Amino acid sequence: AKNKGRDTLALYDQSIDLAARERREIEIDLREAVARGQLNLHYQPVIDLQSGSVVGYEALLRWYHPKRGIIGPADFLEVAEETGLIVPIGEWSIRQAFAETAKWEGRFRIAINLSPTQVRSPHLVKVIAQSLHAHGIAPERVEFEITEHVLMQESSISMGNLQKLRELGTRIALDDFGIGYSSLSYLRRFPFDRIKIDKDFVDGVESSADNQAIVSSITKLAEALGMATTAEGVETRDQLDLLRRLGCQEAQGYLICEPVPGENFATADAVDAAM
Ligand code: C2E
Ligand code: CA
Ligand code: CA
Ligand code: CA
């Protein structure tokens, strides 16, 4: 029994070691990723639930890793956040999103995710203002998506940056709404333009009256506060129809279109086919 205990401990040590090594490896590779042009943005269309037409796109980061293939943010964002690498990566993303948006026709919205470390970064607003100007993008077309983690830290730099982004004319959305500990209280800390209803509620919406009551309450609350609503992660027709009936304004999800690289998207066609 004594030996078994020791073996288990050794194994446990090894797995910690492995995780630490993997993180270290990700960090080293990630440092080079921007310089080597391995980062890319994929875009997911957002539709208006009344008209069915595309009103915007959300930019989502992808890492074209030479050995591991295309990696999503779930596998590297934590390391990027902890090491601060998210700041240069985020600045690249902002410039890239504006550069690509400038090439596309139409005046749709472009949504960009910002992590807590990015929002706390002192140069954020300057970088955004310069990039908007460099690519001739009207600020009203740009929406930054933050989660309540940004507000949880009660940083005055973060609040100041959000305020300044507002003054620039860009919009701010509260992402992943409803799954946090005190989502409601965060609605009072900043006058958001939009609430993004988390996929958790979208997933359950067709299965119970309770879930429908929750979504319906969120849309009513948003309306009362003068905020728009977008539902994320819509995968079925039933969900889409219900969300529309429950008063949600916009939706995005695999049913409509998966995130696709900017260079090869014939979005209008892709979306028509799905609807
Ligand atoms: P998020 O902002 O909540 O983005 C939605 C996530 O759901 C995306 O995952 C998207 O690909 C995925 N998704 C969209 N439709 C569906 C659907 O119908 N079903 C399912 N199962 N998933 C769907 P992704 O691209 O892996 O991004 C994960 C998270 O990483 C994002 O969550 C966001 O918080 C963060 N992120 C992505 N890009 C960036 C970025 O450029 N900067 C920062 N700071 N964070 C980013
Ligand atoms: Ca988002
Ligand atoms: Ca989200
Ligand atoms: Ca989510």
mmCIF file with all atom_site columns, N, CA and C in Angstrom, residues 150-178:
data_model
loop_
_atom_site.group_PDB
_atom_site.id
_atom_site.type_symbol
_atom_site.label_atom_id
_atom_site.label_alt_id
_atom_site.label_comp_id
_atom_site.label_asym_id
_atom_site.label_entity_id
_atom_site.label_seq_id
_atom_site.pdbx_PDB_ins_code
_atom_site.Cartn_x
_atom_site.Cartn_y
_atom_site.Cartn_z
_atom_site.occupancy
_atom_site.B_iso_or_equiv
_atom_site.pdbx_formal_charge
_atom_site.auth_seq_id
_atom_site.auth_comp_id
_atom_site.auth_asym_id
_atom_site.auth_atom_id
_atom_site.pdbx_PDB_model_num
ATOM 1  N N  . VAL A 1 150 ? -13.609 41.574 -16.468 1.00 0.00 ? 150 VAL A N  1
ATOM 2  C CA . VAL A 1 150 ? -12.993 42.893 -16.637 1.00 0.00 ? 150 VAL A CA 1
ATOM 3  C C  . VAL A 1 150 ? -13.440 43.833 -15.513 1.00 0.00 ? 150 VAL A C  1
ATOM 4  N N  . LEU A 1 151 ? -14.722 43.739 -15.160 1.00 0.00 ? 151 LEU A N  1
ATOM 5  C CA . LEU A 1 151 ? -15.273 44.643 -14.146 1.00 0.00 ? 151 LEU A CA 1
ATOM 6  C C  . LEU A 1 151 ? -15.034 44.143 -12.733 1.00 0.00 ? 151 LEU A C  1
ATOM 7  N N  . MET A 1 152 ? -14.835 42.827 -12.598 1.00 0.00 ? 152 MET A N  1
ATOM 8  C CA . MET A 1 152 ? -14.623 42.223 -11.279 1.00 0.00 ? 152 MET A CA 1
ATOM 9  C C  . MET A 1 152 ? -13.385 42.781 -10.598 1.00 0.00 ? 152 MET A C  1
ATOM 10 N N  . GLN A 1 153 ? -12.385 43.134 -11.419 1.00 0.00 ? 153 GLN A N  1
ATOM 11 C CA . GLN A 1 153 ? -11.110 43.563 -10.850 1.00 0.00 ? 153 GLN A CA 1
ATOM 12 C C  . GLN A 1 153 ? -11.150 44.998 -10.323 1.00 0.00 ? 153 GLN A C  1
ATOM 13 N N  . GLU A 1 154 ? -12.241 45.675 -10.611 1.00 0.00 ? 154 GLU A N  1
ATOM 14 C CA . GLU A 1 154 ? -12.415 47.059 -10.156 1.00 0.00 ? 154 GLU A CA 1
ATOM 15 C C  . GLU A 1 154 ? -11.178 47.923 -10.385 1.00 0.00 ? 154 GLU A C  1
ATOM 16 N N  . SER A 1 155 ? -10.583 47.792 -11.562 1.00 0.00 ? 155 SER A N  1
ATOM 17 C CA . SER A 1 155 ? -9.408  48.597 -11.879 1.00 0.00 ? 155 SER A CA 1
ATOM 18 C C  . SER A 1 155 ? -9.849  49.921 -12.471 1.00 0.00 ? 155 SER A C  1
ATOM 19 N N  . SER A 1 156 ? -9.238  50.999 -11.978 1.00 0.00 ? 156 SER A N  1
ATOM 20 C CA . SER A 1 156 ? -9.637  52.314 -12.487 1.00 0.00 ? 156 SER A CA 1
ATOM 21 C C  . SER A 1 156 ? -9.108  52.515 -13.905 1.00 0.00 ? 156 SER A C  1
ATOM 22 N N  . ILE A 1 157 ? -8.005  51.843 -14.242 1.00 0.00 ? 157 ILE A N  1
ATOM 23 C CA . ILE A 1 157 ? -7.499  51.925 -15.624 1.00 0.00 ? 157 ILE A CA 1
ATOM 24 C C  . ILE A 1 157 ? -8.511  51.288 -16.566 1.00 0.00 ? 157 ILE A C  1
ATOM 25 N N  . SER A 1 158 ? -9.022  50.119 -16.185 1.00 0.00 ? 158 SER A N  1
ATOM 26 C CA . SER A 1 158 ? -10.016 49.434 -17.027 1.00 0.00 ? 158 SER A CA 1
ATOM 27 C C  . SER A 1 158 ? -11.250 50.300 -17.225 1.00 0.00 ? 158 SER A C  1
ATOM 28 N N  . MET A 1 159 ? -11.776 50.850 -16.126 1.00 0.00 ? 159 MET A N  1
ATOM 29 C CA . MET A 1 159 ? -12.978 51.677 -16.236 1.00 0.00 ? 159 MET A CA 1
ATOM 30 C C  . MET A 1 159 ? -12.699 52.892 -17.113 1.00 0.00 ? 159 MET A C  1
ATOM 31 N N  . GLY A 1 160 ? -11.524 53.498 -16.914 1.00 0.00 ? 160 GLY A N  1
ATOM 32 C CA . GLY A 1 160 ? -11.145 54.662 -17.714 1.00 0.00 ? 160 GLY A CA 1
ATOM 33 C C  . GLY A 1 160 ? -11.062 54.302 -19.188 1.00 0.00 ? 160 GLY A C  1
ATOM 34 N N  . ASN A 1 161 ? -10.462 53.151 -19.493 1.00 0.00 ? 161 ASN A N  1
ATOM 35 C CA . ASN A 1 161 ? -10.336 52.723 -20.885 1.00 0.00 ? 161 ASN A CA 1
ATOM 36 C C  . ASN A 1 161 ? -11.705 52.485 -21.527 1.00 0.00 ? 161 ASN A C  1
ATOM 37 N N  . LEU A 1 162 ? -12.595 51.836 -20.794 1.00 0.00 ? 162 LEU A N  1
ATOM 38 C CA . LEU A 1 162 ? -13.935 51.598 -21.339 1.00 0.00 ? 162 LEU A CA 1
ATOM 39 C C  . LEU A 1 162 ? -14.640 52.924 -21.624 1.00 0.00 ? 162 LEU A C  1
ATOM 40 N N  . GLN A 1 163 ? -14.489 53.835 -20.672 1.00 0.00 ? 163 GLN A N  1
ATOM 41 C CA . GLN A 1 163 ? -15.087 55.158 -20.836 1.00 0.00 ? 163 GLN A CA 1
ATOM 42 C C  . GLN A 1 163 ? -14.539 55.868 -22.087 1.00 0.00 ? 163 GLN A C  1
ATOM 43 N N  . LYS A 1 164 ? -13.206 55.776 -22.249 1.00 0.00 ? 164 LYS A N  1
ATOM 44 C CA . LYS A 1 164 ? -12.570 56.438 -23.393 1.00 0.00 ? 164 LYS A CA 1
ATOM 45 C C  . LYS A 1 164 ? -12.965 55.795 -24.709 1.00 0.00 ? 164 LYS A C  1
ATOM 46 N N  . LEU A 1 165 ? -13.141 54.466 -24.699 1.00 0.00 ? 165 LEU A N  1
ATOM 47 C CA . LEU A 1 165 ? -13.592 53.795 -25.927 1.00 0.00 ? 165 LEU A CA 1
ATOM 48 C C  . LEU A 1 165 ? -14.982 54.291 -26.298 1.00 0.00 ? 165 LEU A C  1
ATOM 49 N N  . ARG A 1 166 ? -15.811 54.491 -25.273 1.00 0.00 ? 166 ARG A N  1
ATOM 50 C CA . ARG A 1 166 ? -17.140 55.042 -25.472 1.00 0.00 ? 166 ARG A CA 1
ATOM 51 C C  . ARG A 1 166 ? -17.075 56.435 -26.103 1.00 0.00 ? 166 ARG A C  1
ATOM 52 N N  . GLU A 1 167 ? -16.153 57.249 -25.557 1.00 0.00 ? 167 GLU A N  1
ATOM 53 C CA . GLU A 1 167 ? -16.007 58.618 -26.060 1.00 0.00 ? 167 GLU A CA 1
ATOM 54 C C  . GLU A 1 167 ? -15.493 58.631 -27.497 1.00 0.00 ? 167 GLU A C  1
ATOM 55 N N  . LEU A 1 168 ? -14.669 57.621 -27.833 1.00 0.00 ? 168 LEU A N  1
ATOM 56 C CA . LEU A 1 168 ? -14.190 57.480 -29.221 1.00 0.00 ? 168 LEU A CA 1
ATOM 57 C C  . LEU A 1 168 ? -15.351 57.204 -30.169 1.00 0.00 ? 168 LEU A C  1
ATOM 58 N N  . GLY A 1 169 ? -16.422 56.611 -29.627 1.00 0.00 ? 169 GLY A N  1
ATOM 59 C CA . GLY A 1 169 ? -17.581 56.286 -30.456 1.00 0.00 ? 169 GLY A CA 1
ATOM 60 C C  . GLY A 1 169 ? -17.780 54.803 -30.700 1.00 0.00 ? 169 GLY A C  1
ATOM 61 N N  . THR A 1 170 ? -16.874 53.971 -30.163 1.00 0.00 ? 170 THR A N  1
ATOM 62 C CA . THR A 1 170 ? -17.060 52.524 -30.318 1.00 0.00 ? 170 THR A CA 1
ATOM 63 C C  . THR A 1 170 ? -18.070 52.028 -29.279 1.00 0.00 ? 170 THR A C  1
ATOM 64 N N  . ARG A 1 171 ? -18.620 50.822 -29.526 1.00 0.00 ? 171 ARG A N  1
ATOM 65 C CA . ARG A 1 171 ? -19.632 50.258 -28.619 1.00 0.00 ? 171 ARG A CA 1
ATOM 66 C C  . ARG A 1 171 ? -19.009 49.193 -27.717 1.00 0.00 ? 171 ARG A C  1
ATOM 67 N N  . ILE A 1 172 ? -19.679 48.944 -26.613 1.00 0.00 ? 172 ILE A N  1
ATOM 68 C CA . ILE A 1 172 ? -19.186 47.922 -25.678 1.00 0.00 ? 172 ILE A CA 1
ATOM 69 C C  . ILE A 1 172 ? -20.315 46.930 -25.379 1.00 0.00 ? 172 ILE A C  1
ATOM 70 N N  . ALA A 1 173 ? -20.000 45.647 -25.525 1.00 0.00 ? 173 ALA A N  1
ATOM 71 C CA . ALA A 1 173 ? -20.978 44.600 -25.228 1.00 0.00 ? 173 ALA A CA 1
ATOM 72 C C  . ALA A 1 173 ? -20.526 43.783 -24.022 1.00 0.00 ? 173 ALA A C  1
ATOM 73 N N  . LEU A 1 174 ? -21.491 43.302 -23.240 1.00 0.00 ? 174 LEU A N  1
ATOM 74 C CA . LEU A 1 174 ? -21.185 42.409 -22.118 1.00 0.00 ? 174 LEU A CA 1
ATOM 75 C C  . LEU A 1 174 ? -21.388 40.968 -22.593 1.00 0.00 ? 174 LEU A C  1
ATOM 76 N N  . ASP A 1 175 ? -20.265 40.245 -22.702 1.00 0.00 ? 175 ASP A N  1
ATOM 77 C CA . ASP A 1 175 ? -20.246 38.889 -23.249 1.00 0.00 ? 175 ASP A CA 1
ATOM 78 C C  . ASP A 1 175 ? -20.628 37.865 -22.186 1.00 0.00 ? 175 ASP A C  1
ATOM 79 N N  . ASP A 1 176 ? -21.047 36.686 -22.618 1.00 0.00 ? 176 ASP A N  1
ATOM 80 C CA . ASP A 1 176 ? -21.324 35.545 -21.716 1.00 0.00 ? 176 ASP A CA 1
ATOM 81 C C  . ASP A 1 176 ? -22.289 35.924 -20.602 1.00 0.00 ? 176 ASP A C  1
ATOM 82 N N  . PHE A 1 177 ? -23.292 36.722 -20.933 1.00 0.00 ? 177 PHE A N  1
ATOM 83 C CA . PHE A 1 177 ? -24.175 37.216 -19.876 1.00 0.00 ? 177 PHE A CA 1
ATOM 84 C C  . PHE A 1 177 ? -24.996 36.094 -19.236 1.00 0.00 ? 177 PHE A C  1
ATOM 85 N N  . GLY A 1 178 ? -25.059 36.140 -17.898 1.00 0.00 ? 178 GLY A N  1
ATOM 86 C CA . GLY A 1 178 ? -25.961 35.259 -17.165 1.00 0.00 ? 178 GLY A CA 1
ATOM 87 C C  . GLY A 1 178 ? -25.298 34.105 -16.438 1.00 0.00 ? 178 GLY A C  1
#
